[in-house]
Amino acid sequence: MSVPARLGAYYFAYFAYAGVLAPYFSLWLAGQGYDARQIALVLAMPQVARVFAPAVWGWIADRTGWQRGIVIFAAFSVLGGFSAMYAVRGVLAVTAVMLLLSMLASGSMPLVEAAALAATRARPGSYGPVRLWGSIGFILTVLGAGAWLDRHDASTILDMVVGLAALVCVAAFGIPLREPHPASAGSGRIGPLLVRADVLAFFGACMCNAVAHGALYAFLSIHLEAAGYSKAAIGALWTLGSAAEIAVFVFLPQLMRRYSLRGLLIASFACVALRFVLIGWAVEVLALLVFAILLHAATFGLFHAASLAAVHRIFSGRLEARGQALYSSLTYGVGGAVGTLLAGWSWQALGAPVTFTISALFGLAGGLLVAWKVRV
C-alpha cells in the first residue's frame, strides 16, 4: 500500500473514533450525572495536555526519529485510557484518566500531520485528498452512532469509543518510518522564529480559532438536544459539517493555487464569526442552522489546511515535527483548553446564545490578527 493510502487509512480510523468522541461523549458524561462545568472540565483535559505534551513528543521525534513508534504508543494509550473508564467513578477520577491518556496520546496527530505534509510536499494542496479520508470516517460514525443512540442508552457511547480506539491501534502500524533530514536541512534552532511578530500573530490567531470552537465541541450536541432535535438529527447535522469539509479538501489544490494562505485564513475567520452568531441565536431556524453547520467547511477545513501549510512553510527541515507540535500545543492546547473552560463557565452563567457570541468575537479577533501582521 502506498504511503498516501496508509496515511489515509490512519486518518479514516482516527476520525471515525473522533466521530463518536467529539459529538457524543458529552452526552455520556451528562448521562453519568455531571453538570456543564464538570463536563467542560473533563473535555478540557485533552487541550490541557496539548499545552506541553506535543512539544515533548515532537522534541523526542526530532531527536530520535521514532515517529511511527510514538504514534503506535499513543494509539494504545487511548485504548487503555478509555477502557479504564469502565472502572473509574466520579468526575475527578474521570478527569484524571482523561488527562493521563491525553498526555500520552497528544504527540500522535502532529507527527502524522508532519508525515502527511512531507509525503505530499511535491504537489501543493495534495494534502487535502489524503486528509479527506478522515472526514469520511467521521461522517460514517457520526451518522451510525446517532441512529444507534436514538434506540439505545447513552451508556453505550463508551463501548463505541473503545472499539474504534482499537481500530486506530491497527492503523497506526501503517504510519511510514521517518526519513532522516540531512544536517543542512534547516538550522535546527527554533528560538529565532518564535520572537518574530508575524509568527506570534499567526499563533495568536490560531489560538483564537480554538477558543472560538470550545463551545462547539463541548456543547453543540447538548444545545441541539435542548432545542428539540433528535440524536439522529444531531448526528446528521454533525455529518453535514464534515461533508462540507470534504468538499474543501477535494478542491484544496485549486484553492491553494489561486489564493494566498493569508487570504484563506482571513476568509475562514470571517466565517467563524458568522457561524457562531447563527448557532447561538438561530438554532431553531433550520435553514440558518444548516447554513451555519455548512460553514464548518471554512471554520475548520479551510482554516486547518491553510494553517498547517503555514506552519510547514515557517518550520521547515529539522524543525517540522517541533513546528507542528508547537502549533498543536498553542492552538489546540492553550486555545482549546481556554475555550472549553470558558464555555463551561459561560454556558452555566450566561446561557447558550451569549456563549456562542463570545465564540464569534474570538473569531473576529483572529481575523484581525491575521490581517494585521501575518504574511504567508
Tab-separated table of N, CA, C and O in Angstrom, residues 176-249:
chain	number	residue	atom	x	y	z
A	176	PRO	N	4.309	5.741	8.007
A	176	PRO	CA	5.638	5.481	7.431
A	176	PRO	C	6.761	5.805	8.400
A	176	PRO	O	6.637	6.702	9.235
A	177	LEU	N	7.840	5.055	8.284
A	177	LEU	CA	9.043	5.381	9.032
A	177	LEU	C	9.567	6.722	8.558
A	177	LEU	O	9.497	7.056	7.367
A	178	ARG	N	10.111	7.490	9.464
A	178	ARG	CA	10.563	8.833	9.127
A	178	ARG	C	11.906	8.795	8.423
A	178	ARG	O	12.821	8.087	8.850
A	179	GLU	N	12.007	9.555	7.330
A	179	GLU	CA	13.289	9.697	6.660
A	179	GLU	C	14.105	10.762	7.358
A	179	GLU	O	13.617	11.874	7.593
A	180	PRO	N	15.383	10.465	7.711
A	180	PRO	CA	16.193	11.468	8.409
A	180	PRO	C	16.481	12.666	7.527
A	180	PRO	O	16.686	12.531	6.332
A	181	HIS	N	16.444	13.856	8.128
A	181	HIS	CA	16.788	15.068	7.399
A	181	HIS	C	18.294	15.230	7.348
A	181	HIS	O	18.987	14.928	8.324
A	182	PRO	N	18.830	15.710	6.231
A	182	PRO	CA	20.256	15.990	6.203
A	182	PRO	C	20.607	17.098	7.175
A	182	PRO	O	19.765	17.917	7.533
A	183	ALA	N	21.861	17.119	7.577
A	183	ALA	CA	22.294	18.090	8.584
A	183	ALA	C	22.051	19.520	8.152
A	183	ALA	O	21.859	20.416	8.964
A	184	SER	N	22.021	19.762	6.847
A	184	SER	CA	21.854	21.134	6.356
A	184	SER	C	20.398	21.553	6.243
A	184	SER	O	20.109	22.697	5.913
A	185	ALA	N	19.481	20.630	6.495
A	185	ALA	CA	18.064	20.939	6.292
A	185	ALA	C	17.536	21.742	7.470
A	185	ALA	O	17.024	21.226	8.440
A	186	GLY	N	17.629	23.057	7.406
A	186	GLY	CA	17.176	23.915	8.488
A	186	GLY	C	18.259	24.058	9.525
A	186	GLY	O	19.154	23.239	9.667
A	187	SER	N	18.219	25.101	10.279
A	187	SER	CA	19.258	25.374	11.261
A	187	SER	C	19.103	24.538	12.515
A	187	SER	O	20.045	24.359	13.263
A	188	GLY	N	17.911	23.998	12.764
A	188	GLY	CA	17.673	23.258	13.984
A	188	GLY	C	17.385	24.154	15.171
A	188	GLY	O	17.138	23.665	16.268
A	189	ARG	N	17.402	25.480	14.995
A	189	ARG	CA	17.145	26.412	16.088
A	189	ARG	C	15.766	27.034	15.883
A	189	ARG	O	15.509	27.716	14.896
A	190	ILE	N	14.902	26.788	16.870
A	190	ILE	CA	13.528	27.263	16.746
A	190	ILE	C	13.328	28.622	17.396
A	190	ILE	O	12.408	29.372	17.060
A	191	GLY	N	14.214	28.989	18.338
A	191	GLY	CA	14.049	30.224	19.105
A	191	GLY	C	13.898	31.480	18.272
A	191	GLY	O	12.974	32.277	18.521
A	192	PRO	N	14.770	31.723	17.277
A	192	PRO	CA	14.650	32.964	16.496
A	192	PRO	C	13.304	33.133	15.813
A	192	PRO	O	12.831	34.260	15.630
A	193	LEU	N	12.661	32.023	15.436
A	193	LEU	CA	11.353	32.124	14.785
A	193	LEU	C	10.271	32.587	15.751
A	193	LEU	O	9.319	33.263	15.361
A	194	LEU	N	10.431	32.227	17.021
A	194	LEU	CA	9.364	32.463	17.989
A	194	LEU	C	9.307	33.893	18.501
A	194	LEU	O	8.408	34.228	19.284
A	195	VAL	N	10.248	34.736	18.114
A	195	VAL	CA	10.201	36.145	18.512
A	195	VAL	C	9.787	37.044	17.355
A	195	VAL	O	9.702	38.264	17.525
A	196	ARG	N	9.530	36.455	16.193
A	196	ARG	CA	9.079	37.244	15.051
A	196	ARG	C	7.628	37.663	15.232
A	196	ARG	O	6.777	36.860	15.624
A	197	ALA	N	7.318	38.915	14.938
A	197	ALA	CA	5.968	39.441	15.150
A	197	ALA	C	4.934	38.699	14.318
A	197	ALA	O	3.817	38.435	14.785
A	198	ASP	N	5.299	38.335	13.082
A	198	ASP	CA	4.319	37.653	12.241
A	198	ASP	C	4.020	36.249	12.750
A	198	ASP	O	2.875	35.788	12.688
A	199	VAL	N	5.035	35.583	13.283
A	199	VAL	CA	4.820	34.246	13.834
A	199	VAL	C	3.965	34.315	15.098
A	199	VAL	O	3.056	33.510	15.294
A	200	LEU	N	4.242	35.291	15.953
A	200	LEU	CA	3.439	35.466	17.168
A	200	LEU	C	1.987	35.786	16.830
A	200	LEU	O	1.057	35.259	17.453
A	201	ALA	N	1.784	36.653	15.830
A	201	ALA	CA	0.417	36.988	15.427
A	201	ALA	C	-0.296	35.773	14.842
A	201	ALA	O	-1.491	35.557	15.090
A	202	PHE	N	0.438	34.974	14.070
A	202	PHE	CA	-0.149	33.764	13.490
A	202	PHE	C	-0.618	32.809	14.574
A	202	PHE	O	-1.755	32.327	14.559
A	203	PHE	N	0.250	32.547	15.549
A	203	PHE	CA	-0.134	31.630	16.618
A	203	PHE	C	-1.256	32.216	17.483
A	203	PHE	O	-2.138	31.488	17.957
A	204	GLY	N	-1.237	33.532	17.688
A	204	GLY	CA	-2.325	34.163	18.425
A	204	GLY	C	-3.655	33.983	17.716
A	204	GLY	O	-4.681	33.699	18.350
A	205	ALA	N	-3.654	34.123	16.395
A	205	ALA	CA	-4.883	33.943	15.622
A	205	ALA	C	-5.370	32.497	15.702
A	205	ALA	O	-6.576	32.237	15.864
A	206	CYS	N	-4.434	31.553	15.598
A	206	CYS	CA	-4.809	30.135	15.686
A	206	CYS	C	-5.413	29.815	17.044
A	206	CYS	O	-6.377	29.047	17.145
A	207	MET	N	-4.857	30.401	18.102
A	207	MET	CA	-5.421	30.206	19.436
A	207	MET	C	-6.834	30.764	19.514
A	207	MET	O	-7.726	30.163	20.127
A	208	CYS	N	-7.069	31.913	18.885
A	208	CYS	CA	-8.418	32.486	18.867
A	208	CYS	C	-9.411	31.538	18.202
A	208	CYS	O	-10.554	31.392	18.662
A	209	ASN	N	-8.993	30.878	17.133
A	209	ASN	CA	-9.878	29.936	16.458
A	209	ASN	C	-10.247	28.786	17.384
A	209	ASN	O	-11.419	28.370	17.452
A	210	ALA	N	-9.245	28.275	18.112
A	210	ALA	CA	-9.517	27.155	19.022
A	210	ALA	C	-10.412	27.584	20.179
A	210	ALA	O	-11.306	26.832	20.592
A	211	VAL	N	-10.187	28.783	20.726
A	211	VAL	CA	-11.052	29.292	21.794
A	211	VAL	C	-12.492	29.395	21.282
A	211	VAL	O	-13.446	29.001	21.961
A	212	ALA	N	-12.643	29.909	20.080
A	212	ALA	CA	-13.976	30.070	19.496
A	212	ALA	C	-14.712	28.742	19.388
A	212	ALA	O	-15.932	28.670	19.565
A	213	HIS	N	-13.975	27.651	19.093
A	213	HIS	CA	-14.611	26.353	18.892
A	213	HIS	C	-14.825	25.582	20.183
A	213	HIS	O	-15.397	24.481	20.146
A	214	GLY	N	-14.392	26.113	21.331
A	214	GLY	CA	-14.563	25.402	22.588
A	214	GLY	C	-16.014	25.066	22.878
A	214	GLY	O	-16.355	23.938	23.257
A	215	ALA	N	-16.890	26.034	22.696
A	215	ALA	CA	-18.321	25.807	22.957
A	215	ALA	C	-18.910	24.806	21.981
A	215	ALA	O	-19.776	23.996	22.344
A	216	LEU	N	-18.449	24.842	20.739
A	216	LEU	CA	-18.987	23.938	19.720
A	216	LEU	C	-18.737	22.486	20.099
A	216	LEU	O	-19.663	21.664	20.126
A	217	TYR	N	-17.488	22.157	20.403
A	217	TYR	CA	-17.142	20.762	20.655
A	217	TYR	C	-17.642	20.273	22.008
A	217	TYR	O	-17.913	19.078	22.171
A	218	ALA	N	-17.777	21.159	22.966
A	218	ALA	CA	-18.248	20.737	24.285
A	218	ALA	C	-19.775	20.660	24.364
A	218	ALA	O	-20.325	19.763	25.019
A	219	PHE	N	-20.469	21.584	23.692
A	219	PHE	CA	-21.896	21.738	23.988
A	219	PHE	C	-22.832	21.758	22.784
A	219	PHE	O	-24.043	21.907	22.972
A	220	LEU	N	-22.321	21.609	21.562
A	220	LEU	CA	-23.235	21.684	20.422
A	220	LEU	C	-24.315	20.609	20.503
A	220	LEU	O	-25.505	20.894	20.290
A	221	SER	N	-23.937	19.377	20.793
A	221	SER	CA	-24.943	18.305	20.861
A	221	SER	C	-25.971	18.579	21.948
A	221	SER	O	-27.185	18.371	21.754
A	222	ILE	N	-25.508	19.053	23.105
A	222	ILE	CA	-26.425	19.394	24.199
A	222	ILE	C	-27.328	20.558	23.785
A	222	ILE	O	-28.531	20.570	24.070
A	223	HIS	N	-26.758	21.553	23.093
A	223	HIS	CA	-27.515	22.715	22.609
A	223	HIS	C	-28.606	22.278	21.633
A	223	HIS	O	-29.764	22.728	21.716
A	224	LEU	N	-28.261	21.381	20.713
A	224	LEU	CA	-29.228	20.914	19.730
A	224	LEU	C	-30.312	20.050	20.372
A	224	LEU	O	-31.490	20.151	20.024
A	225	GLU	N	-29.912	19.213	21.316
A	225	GLU	CA	-30.894	18.375	22.002
A	225	GLU	C	-31.891	19.233	22.787
A	225	GLU	O	-33.101	18.966	22.781
A	226	ALA	N	-31.375	20.293	23.427
A	226	ALA	CA	-32.256	21.197	24.173
A	226	ALA	C	-33.217	21.939	23.256
A	226	ALA	O	-34.318	22.320	23.671
A	227	ALA	N	-32.806	22.136	22.000
A	227	ALA	CA	-33.667	22.814	21.029
A	227	ALA	C	-34.686	21.876	20.398
A	227	ALA	O	-35.475	22.310	19.543
A	228	GLY	N	-34.640	20.602	20.772
A	228	GLY	CA	-35.654	19.667	20.310
A	228	GLY	C	-35.232	18.736	19.201
A	228	GLY	O	-36.057	17.968	18.684
A	229	TYR	N	-33.975	18.729	18.826
A	229	TYR	CA	-33.505	17.841	17.765
A	229	TYR	C	-33.241	16.442	18.323
A	229	TYR	O	-32.720	16.287	19.431
A	230	SER	N	-33.586	15.422	17.539
A	230	SER	CA	-33.325	14.037	17.952
A	230	SER	C	-31.836	13.734	17.822
A	230	SER	O	-31.084	14.473	17.166
A	231	LYS	N	-31.396	12.627	18.416
A	231	LYS	CA	-29.983	12.256	18.310
A	231	LYS	C	-29.605	11.917	16.872
A	231	LYS	O	-28.489	12.193	16.433
A	232	ALA	N	-30.538	11.327	16.137
A	232	ALA	CA	-30.260	11.059	14.721
A	232	ALA	C	-30.095	12.369	13.950
A	232	ALA	O	-29.221	12.499	13.083
A	233	ALA	N	-30.931	13.366	14.247
A	233	ALA	CA	-30.804	14.674	13.596
A	233	ALA	C	-29.496	15.348	13.991
A	233	ALA	O	-28.834	15.986	13.155
A	234	ILE	N	-29.120	15.206	15.259
A	234	ILE	CA	-27.843	15.780	15.715
A	234	ILE	C	-26.690	15.141	14.946
A	234	ILE	O	-25.776	15.832	14.466
A	235	GLY	N	-26.739	13.816	14.799
A	235	GLY	CA	-25.705	13.136	14.024
A	235	GLY	C	-25.676	13.594	12.579
A	235	GLY	O	-24.612	13.781	11.985
A	236	ALA	N	-26.871	13.802	12.001
A	236	ALA	CA	-26.935	14.260	10.613
A	236	ALA	C	-26.334	15.658	10.457
A	236	ALA	O	-25.665	15.948	9.460
A	237	LEU	N	-26.566	16.527	11.446
A	237	LEU	CA	-26.014	17.880	11.373
A	237	LEU	C	-24.485	17.872	11.510
A	237	LEU	O	-23.785	18.596	10.788
A	238	TRP	N	-23.964	17.056	12.429
A	238	TRP	CA	-22.502	16.907	12.517
A	238	TRP	C	-21.945	16.371	11.191
A	238	TRP	O	-20.886	16.807	10.715
A	239	THR	N	-22.666	15.436	10.606
A	239	THR	CA	-22.236	14.847	9.340
A	239	THR	C	-22.226	15.879	8.223
A	239	THR	O	-21.327	15.896	7.377
A	240	LEU	N	-23.218	16.741	8.216
A	240	LEU	CA	-23.301	17.773	7.195
A	240	LEU	C	-22.059	18.659	7.222
A	240	LEU	O	-21.507	19.017	6.174
A	241	GLY	N	-21.608	19.010	8.433
A	241	GLY	CA	-20.397	19.807	8.544
A	241	GLY	C	-19.187	19.089	7.981
A	241	GLY	O	-18.352	19.687	7.282
A	242	SER	N	-19.074	17.796	8.251
A	242	SER	CA	-17.942	17.030	7.732
A	242	SER	C	-18.021	16.859	6.225
A	242	SER	O	-16.995	16.841	5.535
A	243	ALA	N	-19.237	16.737	5.685
A	243	ALA	CA	-19.389	16.634	4.237
A	243	ALA	C	-18.912	17.918	3.558
A	243	ALA	O	-18.249	17.887	2.511
A	244	ALA	N	-19.246	19.065	4.167
A	244	ALA	CA	-18.774	20.339	3.626
A	244	ALA	C	-17.256	20.429	3.707
A	244	ALA	O	-16.591	20.964	2.801
A	245	GLU	N	-16.698	19.887	4.783
A	245	GLU	CA	-15.247	19.858	4.968
A	245	GLU	C	-14.579	19.036	3.862
A	245	GLU	O	-13.516	19.397	3.349
A	246	ILE	N	-15.209	17.920	3.473
A	246	ILE	CA	-14.667	17.092	2.395
A	246	ILE	C	-14.576	17.885	1.103
A	246	ILE	O	-13.597	17.792	0.354
A	247	ALA	N	-15.608	18.683	0.831
A	247	ALA	CA	-15.597	19.494	-0.389
A	247	ALA	C	-14.386	20.423	-0.419
A	247	ALA	O	-13.745	20.600	-1.460
A	248	VAL	N	-14.055	21.014	0.738
A	248	VAL	CA	-12.880	21.872	0.807
A	248	VAL	C	-11.615	21.084	0.503
A	248	VAL	O	-10.755	21.522	-0.268
A	249	PHE	N	-11.489	19.895	1.097
A	249	PHE	CA	-10.280	19.106	0.879
A	249	PHE	C	-10.151	18.656	-0.576
A	249	PHE	O	-9.048	18.579	-1.112
